[in-house]
Amino acid sequence: MILRLGIGGFPHSPELARTLEQLRDDTLLSRSRIEIGSGGLAGAIEHYRGTATPQLLIVEAEGDMARLQSELESLAEVCVKGTQVIVVGHVNDIAAYRRLLALGVGDYLVAPVGAAQLAASIQSLFADPSAAPKGRLIAFAGARGGVGSSTLAHNAAHLLSQGKDEDVILVDLDLAFGTLGLAFNVDPRQTVGELLSEPERIDAQLIDRVMVKIDDQLRLLPSPGLDRYWPPVEVEAVERLLGLLRGMASQVVVDLPHQWTPWVAHVLEMADAAVLVSTPDLAGLRDSKAMLDQLTPRRGAREPVRLVLNKLDMLKKTQLAAKDFEEALKLKPSVAIPFDPAFGEALNEGQMVGKRGKAQRLAETLSALAALVGPRALRQPAREGKAFPDWLKRLKPAIG
Ligand SMILES: Nc1ncnc2c1ncn2[C@@H]1O[C@H](COP(=O)(O)OP(=O)(O)OP(=O)(O)O)[C@@H](O)[C@H]1O
Ligand SMILES: [Mg+2]
């Protein structure tokens, strides 16, 4: 098992500082990022007043239980939702241990702790699949064929991969007609077609072998094309593949084919962000409405579907306005992207538009799209996204 976590360590004693350094060499955390601060629990509180907390905090506490509880309350106030906390303390008391766990602290270890002990604690904390961080799933579909949904998926994924600490997997699920290989100028031997046709064989190692690495932050799963007949895609196979991919990257961007099949609808229903791309014309409006009518109720409390109008002003005379879409669909288009030959030129060169440096305004529009579909942190200033972690809810009443 290899965990991919952001970890903040705040030791007070030199012993814990050394242990945290040693933790970096543990295979379990070979894909994790460990940042080591100082000042123990109080140091962590100070540090995270101005920046978002990572998935796991390891903090060293001083003093008795009363002090520990009040410091944990202050820590909870600066923690983002979902952050797990391991406390290394000096009170060796089983009642205190039970109490802290009941309050929602992930684990309490009595100092001195070794790297192996800490790794075991982290493993048990994150081995529970519901606790493991899951990459954000972002699905792109076109209301009609050829509207540019693949192009926008590629560019958004590329831009997201440039974010700090992000890593992105871009999957082309248009098995027969996908353009991911062309767009990035790669020609893989194995593709997502092989993975989906034998879903029982899929695991993280196999996926890793099939993926094409563009750089440290962007990996691709291209489609096979027409080199053979691919059996129909099963909902379960896609679900399994995407579930595994979400454990392997912070963002998983899926380019869907223009089809309305159970598995395509299912991906759009379960994605964290579902992006529907349309050209500003009557047929696009009709099909956007039909898709939204089906998707919106089935997505329940998830983020609303993001409607993107593409190729604006390509056919000015017959084009509908964004307002027409908003009135008919009761959904405001989130982004409008002009028709621009830069897209075709970029495709011919096997590059993303933003990389070409010639189309600054277009690059800005695409950044807005990436920010819209990407993680919350990209959309809001760091402090605004903060929410009390689950454990504060339990901590508050306990300490009055
Ligand atoms: N804003 C734009 N301006 C100009 N050309 C664009 C724009 N967006 C996409 N294109 C071009 O439109 C063509 C179709 O794009 P793309 O393959 O992304 O569409 P699609 O919706 O994924 O199509 P399909 O239904 O085949 O999956 C490509 O040649 C692409 O370069
Ligand atoms: Mg496409």
CSV table of C-alpha atoms and ligand atoms in Angstrom, one decimal:
chain,number,residue,atom,x,y,z
A,1,MET,CA,0.0,0.0,0.0
A,2,ILE,CA,1.3,3.4,-0.9
A,3,LEU,CA,-0.5,6.5,0.4
A,4,ARG,CA,-0.6,9.8,-1.4
A,5,LEU,CA,-1.0,12.4,1.4
A,6,GLY,CA,-0.1,15.9,2.3
A,7,ILE,CA,1.3,15.7,5.8
A,8,GLY,CA,2.3,18.5,8.2
A,9,GLY,CA,4.5,17.5,11.1
A,10,PHE,CA,4.9,19.8,14.1
A,11,PRO,CA,7.4,18.3,16.6
A,12,HIS,CA,8.4,20.0,19.8
A,13,SER,CA,11.1,17.6,20.8
A,14,PRO,CA,14.2,16.8,18.7
A,15,GLU,CA,13.3,13.1,19.0
A,16,LEU,CA,9.9,13.6,17.1
A,17,ALA,CA,11.6,15.9,14.6
A,18,ARG,CA,14.1,13.0,13.8
A,19,THR,CA,11.2,10.5,13.6
A,20,LEU,CA,9.4,12.6,11.1
A,21,GLU,CA,12.5,12.9,9.0
A,22,GLN,CA,12.8,9.1,9.0
A,23,LEU,CA,9.2,8.8,8.0
A,24,ARG,CA,10.1,10.3,4.7
A,25,ASP,CA,11.9,7.1,3.8
A,26,ASP,CA,9.0,4.8,4.5
A,27,THR,CA,7.6,3.2,1.3
A,28,LEU,CA,4.1,3.7,2.6
A,29,LEU,CA,4.6,7.5,2.2
A,30,SER,CA,6.9,7.5,-0.9
A,31,ARG,CA,4.2,9.4,-2.8
A,32,SER,CA,3.3,11.7,0.1
A,33,ARG,CA,4.6,15.1,0.8
A,34,ILE,CA,5.8,15.7,4.4
A,35,GLU,CA,6.4,19.2,5.6
A,36,ILE,CA,8.0,19.6,8.9
A,37,GLY,CA,7.4,22.7,11.0
A,38,SER,CA,8.2,23.4,14.6
A,39,GLY,CA,6.7,24.4,17.9
A,40,GLY,CA,4.4,21.4,18.5
A,41,LEU,CA,0.7,21.8,18.6
A,42,ALA,CA,0.9,25.6,19.3
A,43,GLY,CA,3.3,25.9,16.3
A,44,ALA,CA,0.7,24.1,14.0
A,45,ILE,CA,-2.1,26.5,15.1
A,46,GLU,CA,0.0,29.5,14.4
A,47,HIS,CA,1.2,28.1,11.0
A,48,TYR,CA,-2.3,27.2,9.7
A,49,ARG,CA,-3.9,30.5,10.6
A,50,GLY,CA,-2.9,31.7,7.1
A,51,THR,CA,-2.9,28.5,5.0
A,52,ALA,CA,-5.0,25.5,4.5
A,53,THR,CA,-4.3,22.4,6.5
A,54,PRO,CA,-3.1,19.2,4.7
A,55,GLN,CA,-4.8,15.8,4.9
A,56,LEU,CA,-2.9,14.8,8.0
A,57,LEU,CA,-1.3,16.7,10.8
A,58,ILE,CA,1.1,15.1,13.3
A,59,VAL,CA,1.4,17.4,16.3
A,60,GLU,CA,3.4,17.0,19.5
A,61,ALA,CA,1.5,18.2,22.6
A,62,GLU,CA,2.9,19.4,25.9
A,63,GLY,CA,1.3,19.7,29.2
A,64,ASP,CA,-1.8,18.0,30.7
A,65,MET,CA,-5.1,17.1,29.2
A,66,ALA,CA,-6.8,20.4,30.0
A,67,ARG,CA,-4.2,22.3,28.0
A,68,LEU,CA,-4.3,19.7,25.2
A,69,GLN,CA,-8.0,20.0,24.8
A,70,SER,CA,-8.0,23.8,24.7
A,71,GLU,CA,-5.2,23.7,22.1
A,72,LEU,CA,-7.1,21.1,20.1
A,73,GLU,CA,-10.0,23.5,20.0
A,74,SER,CA,-7.8,26.2,18.6
A,75,LEU,CA,-6.4,23.8,16.1
A,76,ALA,CA,-9.9,22.8,15.0
A,77,GLU,CA,-10.7,26.4,14.2
A,78,VAL,CA,-7.9,26.6,11.6
A,79,CYS,CA,-8.4,23.1,10.1
A,80,VAL,CA,-10.1,22.5,6.9
A,81,LYS,CA,-12.8,19.8,6.8
A,82,GLY,CA,-11.4,16.3,6.5
A,83,THR,CA,-8.0,16.9,8.1
A,84,GLN,CA,-6.9,14.0,10.3
A,85,VAL,CA,-4.8,14.6,13.4
A,86,ILE,CA,-2.4,12.4,15.1
A,87,VAL,CA,-1.3,13.7,18.5
A,88,VAL,CA,2.0,12.7,20.1
A,89,GLY,CA,1.8,13.4,23.8
A,90,HIS,CA,3.5,12.9,27.1
A,91,VAL,CA,0.5,11.8,29.2
A,92,ASN,CA,0.5,8.0,29.4
A,93,ASP,CA,-3.0,7.4,30.5
A,94,ILE,CA,-5.5,5.1,28.8
A,95,ALA,CA,-8.4,7.2,29.9
A,96,ALA,CA,-6.9,10.3,28.2
A,97,TYR,CA,-6.2,8.2,25.1
A,98,ARG,CA,-9.8,7.0,24.9
A,99,ARG,CA,-11.1,10.5,25.6
A,100,LEU,CA,-9.1,12.0,22.7
A,101,LEU,CA,-10.2,9.3,20.3
A,102,ALA,CA,-13.8,9.8,21.3
A,103,LEU,CA,-13.4,13.5,20.5
A,104,GLY,CA,-12.3,12.7,17.0
A,105,VAL,CA,-8.5,12.8,17.1
A,106,GLY,CA,-7.2,10.2,14.7
A,107,ASP,CA,-4.7,8.6,17.1
A,108,TYR,CA,-2.9,9.5,20.3
A,109,LEU,CA,0.7,8.1,20.6
A,110,VAL,CA,2.8,8.4,23.8
A,111,ALA,CA,6.3,9.8,23.2
A,112,PRO,CA,8.8,8.7,22.3
A,113,VAL,CA,7.5,7.3,19.0
A,114,GLY,CA,9.5,5.5,16.3
A,115,ALA,CA,9.0,6.0,12.6
A,116,ALA,CA,7.5,2.4,12.2
A,117,GLN,CA,5.0,3.1,14.9
A,118,LEU,CA,4.0,6.3,13.4
A,119,ALA,CA,3.7,4.7,9.9
A,120,ALA,CA,1.5,2.0,11.3
A,121,SER,CA,-0.8,4.6,12.9
A,122,ILE,CA,-1.0,6.5,9.6
A,123,GLN,CA,-1.7,3.3,7.7
A,124,SER,CA,-4.6,2.2,10.0
A,125,LEU,CA,-6.0,5.7,9.8
A,126,PHE,CA,-6.1,5.9,6.1
A,127,ALA,CA,-6.5,2.2,5.3
A,128,ASP,CA,-10.3,2.7,5.7
A,129,PRO,CA,-11.3,3.5,2.1
A,130,SER,CA,-13.8,6.1,3.3
A,131,ALA,CA,-11.0,8.0,5.1
A,132,ALA,CA,-8.6,7.9,2.2
A,133,PRO,CA,-8.4,11.1,0.2
A,134,LYS,CA,-10.2,10.8,-3.1
A,135,GLY,CA,-9.2,12.7,-6.2
A,136,ARG,CA,-11.8,15.0,-7.6
A,137,LEU,CA,-13.7,13.6,-10.6
A,138,ILE,CA,-14.3,16.1,-13.4
A,139,ALA,CA,-16.3,14.9,-16.4
A,140,PHE,CA,-16.7,16.6,-19.7
A,141,ALA,CA,-19.4,15.8,-22.2
A,142,GLY,CA,-20.8,17.5,-25.3
A,143,ALA,CA,-24.4,18.3,-25.8
A,144,ARG,CA,-23.8,17.4,-29.4
A,145,GLY,CA,-20.9,15.9,-31.4
A,146,GLY,CA,-18.0,18.1,-32.3
A,147,VAL,CA,-18.8,21.0,-30.0
A,148,GLY,CA,-15.3,20.9,-28.5
A,149,SER,CA,-15.8,19.1,-25.2
A,150,SER,CA,-12.6,17.0,-25.7
A,151,THR,CA,-10.6,20.1,-26.5
A,152,LEU,CA,-11.8,21.8,-23.4
A,153,ALA,CA,-11.3,18.7,-21.2
A,154,HIS,CA,-7.6,18.5,-22.4
A,155,ASN,CA,-6.9,22.2,-21.8
A,156,ALA,CA,-8.6,22.2,-18.4
A,157,ALA,CA,-6.7,19.1,-17.3
A,158,HIS,CA,-3.4,20.6,-18.5
A,159,LEU,CA,-4.1,23.9,-16.6
A,160,LEU,CA,-5.2,22.1,-13.5
A,161,SER,CA,-2.0,20.1,-13.5
A,162,GLN,CA,0.0,23.3,-13.2
A,163,GLY,CA,-1.5,24.0,-9.8
A,164,LYS,CA,0.6,23.7,-6.7
A,165,ASP,CA,0.6,20.2,-5.3
A,166,GLU,CA,-1.9,19.0,-7.9
A,167,ASP,CA,-1.5,15.9,-9.9
A,168,VAL,CA,-3.9,15.1,-12.7
A,169,ILE,CA,-4.9,12.0,-14.6
A,170,LEU,CA,-6.7,12.7,-17.9
A,171,VAL,CA,-8.7,9.8,-19.3
A,172,ASP,CA,-10.1,9.5,-22.8
A,173,LEU,CA,-13.2,7.3,-22.7
A,174,ASP,CA,-14.1,7.9,-26.3
A,175,LEU,CA,-12.7,4.5,-27.2
A,176,ALA,CA,-13.1,4.6,-30.9
A,177,PHE,CA,-12.8,8.3,-31.8
A,178,GLY,CA,-10.9,9.9,-28.9
A,179,THR,CA,-8.3,12.5,-29.7
A,180,LEU,CA,-6.2,12.5,-26.5
A,181,GLY,CA,-3.2,10.8,-28.2
A,182,LEU,CA,-3.3,13.4,-31.0
A,183,ALA,CA,-3.7,16.3,-28.8
A,184,PHE,CA,-0.6,15.5,-26.7
A,185,ASN,CA,1.3,13.9,-29.5
A,186,VAL,CA,1.6,10.5,-27.8
A,187,ASP,CA,1.1,7.0,-29.3
A,188,PRO,CA,0.8,4.5,-26.5
A,189,ARG,CA,1.0,0.7,-27.0
A,190,GLN,CA,-1.6,0.0,-24.3
A,191,THR,CA,-4.7,2.1,-23.7
A,192,VAL,CA,-7.8,2.5,-21.6
A,193,GLY,CA,-9.5,0.0,-24.0
A,194,GLU,CA,-7.5,-2.9,-22.6
A,195,LEU,CA,-8.3,-1.8,-19.1
A,196,LEU,CA,-12.0,-1.6,-19.6
A,197,SER,CA,-12.3,-4.8,-21.5
A,198,GLU,CA,-10.8,-6.8,-18.6
A,199,PRO,CA,-12.1,-4.9,-15.5
A,200,GLU,CA,-11.3,-7.7,-13.1
A,201,ARG,CA,-7.6,-7.4,-13.9
A,202,ILE,CA,-7.4,-3.6,-13.2
A,203,ASP,CA,-5.4,-2.5,-10.3
A,204,ALA,CA,-3.2,0.5,-9.6
A,205,GLN,CA,0.0,-1.2,-10.8
A,206,LEU,CA,-1.6,-2.1,-14.2
A,207,ILE,CA,-3.0,1.4,-14.6
A,208,ASP,CA,0.4,2.8,-13.8
A,209,ARG,CA,2.0,0.8,-16.6
A,210,VAL,CA,-0.6,1.9,-19.1
A,211,MET,CA,-0.5,5.6,-18.3
A,212,VAL,CA,1.6,8.0,-20.3
A,213,LYS,CA,3.5,10.4,-18.2
A,214,ILE,CA,3.6,14.0,-19.6
A,215,ASP,CA,5.4,15.4,-16.5
A,216,ASP,CA,5.4,15.0,-12.8
A,217,GLN,CA,1.9,16.4,-12.5
A,218,LEU,CA,0.1,15.2,-15.6
A,219,ARG,CA,-0.6,11.6,-16.7
A,220,LEU,CA,-2.7,10.4,-19.6
A,221,LEU,CA,-4.9,7.3,-20.3
A,222,PRO,CA,-5.4,7.6,-24.0
A,223,SER,CA,-8.1,5.7,-26.0
A,224,PRO,CA,-7.3,2.9,-28.4
A,225,GLY,CA,-9.0,4.2,-31.6
A,226,LEU,CA,-10.4,2.0,-34.3
A,227,ASP,CA,-7.7,-0.7,-34.4
A,228,ARG,CA,-10.2,-3.3,-33.3
A,229,TYR,CA,-13.8,-3.7,-32.2
A,230,TRP,CA,-14.2,-2.8,-28.5
A,231,PRO,CA,-17.0,-4.5,-26.6
A,232,PRO,CA,-19.6,-2.3,-25.0
A,233,VAL,CA,-18.4,-0.5,-21.9
A,234,GLU,CA,-19.9,-1.8,-18.6
A,235,VAL,CA,-20.9,0.7,-15.9
A,236,GLU,CA,-19.1,-1.5,-13.3
A,237,ALA,CA,-15.9,-1.5,-15.3
A,238,VAL,CA,-15.9,2.3,-15.6
A,239,GLU,CA,-16.8,2.7,-11.9
A,240,ARG,CA,-13.9,0.4,-10.9
A,241,LEU,CA,-11.4,2.2,-13.1
A,242,LEU,CA,-12.4,5.7,-12.0
A,243,GLY,CA,-12.4,4.6,-8.3
A,244,LEU,CA,-8.8,3.4,-8.6
A,245,LEU,CA,-7.8,6.5,-10.5
A,246,ARG,CA,-9.2,8.7,-7.8
A,247,GLY,CA,-6.9,7.0,-5.3
A,248,MET,CA,-3.9,7.8,-7.6
A,249,ALA,CA,-4.3,11.6,-8.3
A,250,SER,CA,-5.8,14.7,-6.8
A,251,GLN,CA,-7.8,15.4,-10.0
A,252,VAL,CA,-9.2,12.9,-12.5
A,253,VAL,CA,-10.5,14.5,-15.7
A,254,VAL,CA,-12.7,12.3,-17.9
A,255,ASP,CA,-13.4,13.0,-21.5
A,256,LEU,CA,-16.7,11.3,-22.4
A,257,PRO,CA,-17.8,10.4,-25.9
A,258,HIS,CA,-20.9,12.0,-27.4
A,259,GLN,CA,-23.3,9.1,-26.5
A,260,TRP,CA,-26.2,8.8,-24.1
A,261,THR,CA,-25.6,5.4,-22.7
A,262,PRO,CA,-26.1,4.2,-19.1
A,263,TRP,CA,-22.3,4.4,-18.3
A,264,VAL,CA,-21.9,7.9,-19.8
A,265,ALA,CA,-24.9,9.1,-17.8
A,266,HIS,CA,-23.6,7.4,-14.7
A,267,VAL,CA,-20.2,9.1,-14.9
A,268,LEU,CA,-21.9,12.5,-15.3
A,269,GLU,CA,-24.2,11.8,-12.3
A,270,MET,CA,-21.4,10.8,-10.0
A,271,ALA,CA,-18.7,13.3,-11.0
A,272,ASP,CA,-17.8,16.0,-8.5
A,273,ALA,CA,-17.9,18.4,-11.5
A,274,ALA,CA,-20.0,17.6,-14.5
A,275,VAL,CA,-19.3,19.9,-17.5
A,276,LEU,CA,-21.7,20.1,-20.4
A,277,VAL,CA,-20.3,21.8,-23.5
A,278,SER,CA,-22.6,23.2,-26.2
A,279,THR,CA,-22.3,25.4,-29.2
A,280,PRO,CA,-24.6,28.4,-29.0
A,281,ASP,CA,-27.3,27.1,-31.4
A,282,LEU,CA,-30.8,25.7,-31.3
A,283,ALA,CA,-29.8,22.1,-31.5
A,284,GLY,CA,-27.3,22.6,-28.7
A,285,LEU,CA,-29.9,24.2,-26.6
A,286,ARG,CA,-32.4,21.4,-27.2
A,287,ASP,CA,-29.9,18.7,-26.3
A,288,SER,CA,-28.5,20.6,-23.3
A,289,LYS,CA,-32.0,20.8,-22.0
A,290,ALA,CA,-32.6,17.1,-22.5
A,291,MET,CA,-29.4,16.2,-20.8
A,292,LEU,CA,-29.9,18.6,-17.9
A,293,ASP,CA,-33.4,17.4,-17.3
A,294,GLN,CA,-32.1,13.9,-16.7
A,295,LEU,CA,-28.9,14.8,-14.9
A,296,THR,CA,-30.0,17.6,-12.5
A,297,PRO,CA,-32.4,15.5,-10.4
A,298,ARG,CA,-30.0,12.5,-10.4
A,299,ARG,CA,-27.0,14.6,-9.2
A,300,GLY,CA,-29.0,15.5,-6.1
A,301,ALA,CA,-26.9,17.6,-3.8
A,302,ARG,CA,-23.8,17.6,-5.9
A,303,GLU,CA,-22.4,20.8,-7.5
A,304,PRO,CA,-24.7,22.0,-10.3
A,305,VAL,CA,-23.8,20.9,-13.8
A,306,ARG,CA,-21.5,23.5,-15.4
A,307,LEU,CA,-22.7,24.7,-18.8
A,308,VAL,CA,-20.0,25.9,-21.1
A,309,LEU,CA,-20.8,27.6,-24.4
A,310,ASN,CA,-18.0,27.0,-27.0
A,311,LYS,CA,-17.1,28.3,-30.4
A,312,LEU,CA,-18.9,31.6,-29.9
A,313,ASP,CA,-19.2,33.8,-33.0
A,314,MET,CA,-18.4,31.0,-35.4
A,315,LEU,CA,-21.9,31.4,-37.0
A,316,LYS,CA,-22.9,34.9,-35.8
A,317,LYS,CA,-26.1,35.1,-37.8
A,318,THR,CA,-27.8,32.1,-36.4
A,319,GLN,CA,-26.2,32.1,-33.0
A,320,LEU,CA,-28.3,32.2,-29.8
A,321,ALA,CA,-27.3,34.4,-26.9
A,322,ALA,CA,-26.1,33.1,-23.5
A,323,LYS,CA,-29.3,34.7,-22.1
A,324,ASP,CA,-31.5,32.4,-24.3
A,325,PHE,CA,-29.7,29.4,-22.8
A,326,GLU,CA,-30.2,30.8,-19.3
A,327,GLU,CA,-33.9,31.5,-19.8
A,328,ALA,CA,-34.6,28.1,-21.4
A,329,LEU,CA,-32.5,26.0,-19.1
A,330,LYS,CA,-32.7,28.0,-15.8
A,331,LEU,CA,-29.0,27.7,-15.7
A,332,LYS,CA,-26.5,30.4,-16.5
A,333,PRO,CA,-23.7,29.4,-18.8
A,334,SER,CA,-20.6,29.5,-16.6
A,335,VAL,CA,-18.0,30.2,-19.3
A,336,ALA,CA,-18.2,31.3,-22.9
A,337,ILE,CA,-15.3,30.5,-25.2
A,338,PRO,CA,-14.9,32.2,-28.6
A,339,PHE,CA,-14.3,30.3,-31.8
A,340,ASP,CA,-10.6,30.6,-32.3
A,341,PRO,CA,-8.4,28.9,-34.9
A,342,ALA,CA,-5.7,28.7,-32.2
A,343,PHE,CA,-7.5,25.4,-31.1
A,344,GLY,CA,-7.1,23.8,-34.5
A,345,GLU,CA,-3.5,25.0,-34.8
A,346,ALA,CA,-2.7,23.7,-31.3
A,347,LEU,CA,-4.1,20.3,-32.2
A,348,ASN,CA,-2.1,20.1,-35.4
A,349,GLU,CA,1.0,20.8,-33.3
A,350,GLY,CA,0.1,18.3,-30.5
A,351,GLN,CA,0.1,21.1,-27.9
A,352,MET,CA,-2.3,22.7,-25.5
A,353,VAL,CA,-3.5,26.2,-26.4
A,354,GLY,CA,-2.1,27.8,-23.2
A,355,LYS,CA,1.4,26.5,-24.1
A,356,ARG,CA,1.6,28.4,-27.3
A,357,GLY,CA,1.8,31.8,-25.8
A,358,LYS,CA,0.1,33.5,-28.8
A,359,ALA,CA,-3.4,33.6,-27.4
A,360,GLN,CA,-3.3,35.4,-24.1
A,361,ARG,CA,-7.0,36.2,-23.8
A,362,LEU,CA,-8.0,32.7,-24.7
A,363,ALA,CA,-5.6,31.4,-22.1
A,364,GLU,CA,-7.3,33.5,-19.5
A,365,THR,CA,-10.8,32.2,-20.5
A,366,LEU,CA,-9.5,28.6,-20.3
A,367,SER,CA,-8.0,29.4,-16.8
A,368,ALA,CA,-11.4,30.5,-15.7
A,369,LEU,CA,-12.8,27.2,-16.9
A,370,ALA,CA,-10.1,25.3,-15.1
A,371,ALA,CA,-10.8,27.3,-11.9
A,372,LEU,CA,-14.5,26.6,-12.2
A,373,VAL,CA,-14.2,22.9,-12.4
A,374,GLY,CA,-11.1,22.4,-10.3
A,375,PRO,CA,-10.7,22.1,-6.5
A,376,ARG,CA,-12.3,24.7,-4.2
A,377,ALA,CA,-8.9,26.2,-3.4
A,378,LEU,CA,-8.5,27.4,-6.9
A,379,ARG,CA,-11.8,29.2,-6.8
A,380,GLN,CA,-11.6,30.9,-3.4
A,381,PRO,CA,-9.0,32.5,-1.3
A,382,ALA,CA,-7.5,29.9,1.1
A,383,ARG,CA,-9.2,31.2,4.2
A,384,GLU,CA,-12.7,31.2,2.8
A,385,GLY,CA,-12.8,27.5,2.1
A,386,LYS,CA,-12.3,26.7,5.7
A,387,ALA,CA,-14.9,24.7,7.5
A,388,PHE,CA,-14.7,23.1,10.9
A,389,PRO,CA,-13.5,19.6,10.7
A,390,ASP,CA,-15.9,16.9,11.8
A,391,TRP,CA,-14.1,16.3,15.0
A,392,LEU,CA,-14.6,19.9,16.3
A,393,LYS,CA,-18.4,19.2,16.4
A,394,ARG,CA,-17.7,16.5,19.0
A,395,LEU,CA,-14.9,18.4,20.7
A,396,LYS,CA,-17.0,21.5,21.3
A,397,PRO,CA,-19.7,20.1,23.6
A,398,ALA,CA,-17.2,17.9,25.4
A,399,ILE,CA,-15.2,20.9,26.5
A,400,GLY,CA,-18.2,23.2,26.9
B,1,LIG,N1,-13.4,27.3,-29.3
B,1,LIG,C1,-13.0,26.7,-30.5
B,1,LIG,N2,-12.6,27.4,-31.5
B,1,LIG,C2,-12.2,26.8,-32.7
B,1,LIG,N3,-12.2,25.5,-32.8
B,1,LIG,C3,-12.5,24.7,-31.8
B,1,LIG,C4,-12.9,25.3,-30.5
B,1,LIG,N4,-13.1,24.2,-29.6
B,1,LIG,C5,-12.9,23.1,-30.3
B,1,LIG,N5,-12.5,23.4,-31.6
B,1,LIG,C6,-12.2,22.4,-32.7
B,1,LIG,O1,-13.4,21.7,-32.9
B,1,LIG,C7,-13.0,20.4,-33.3
B,1,LIG,C8,-13.8,19.4,-32.5
B,1,LIG,O2,-13.4,19.5,-31.2
B,1,LIG,P1,-13.5,18.3,-30.1
B,1,LIG,O3,-12.9,17.0,-30.7
B,1,LIG,O4,-12.9,18.7,-28.9
B,1,LIG,O5,-15.0,18.2,-30.0
B,1,LIG,P2,-15.9,17.0,-29.2
B,1,LIG,O6,-17.1,17.7,-28.7
B,1,LIG,O7,-15.0,16.3,-28.3
B,1,LIG,O8,-16.2,16.1,-30.4
B,1,LIG,P3,-16.7,14.5,-30.4
B,1,LIG,O9,-18.2,14.6,-30.4
B,1,LIG,O10,-16.2,14.0,-31.6
B,1,LIG,O11,-16.2,13.9,-29.2
B,1,LIG,C9,-11.6,20.2,-33.2
B,1,LIG,O12,-11.0,20.4,-34.4
B,1,LIG,C10,-11.1,21.4,-32.3
B,1,LIG,O13,-9.8,21.8,-32.5
B,2,MG,MG,-14.8,14.3,-27.9
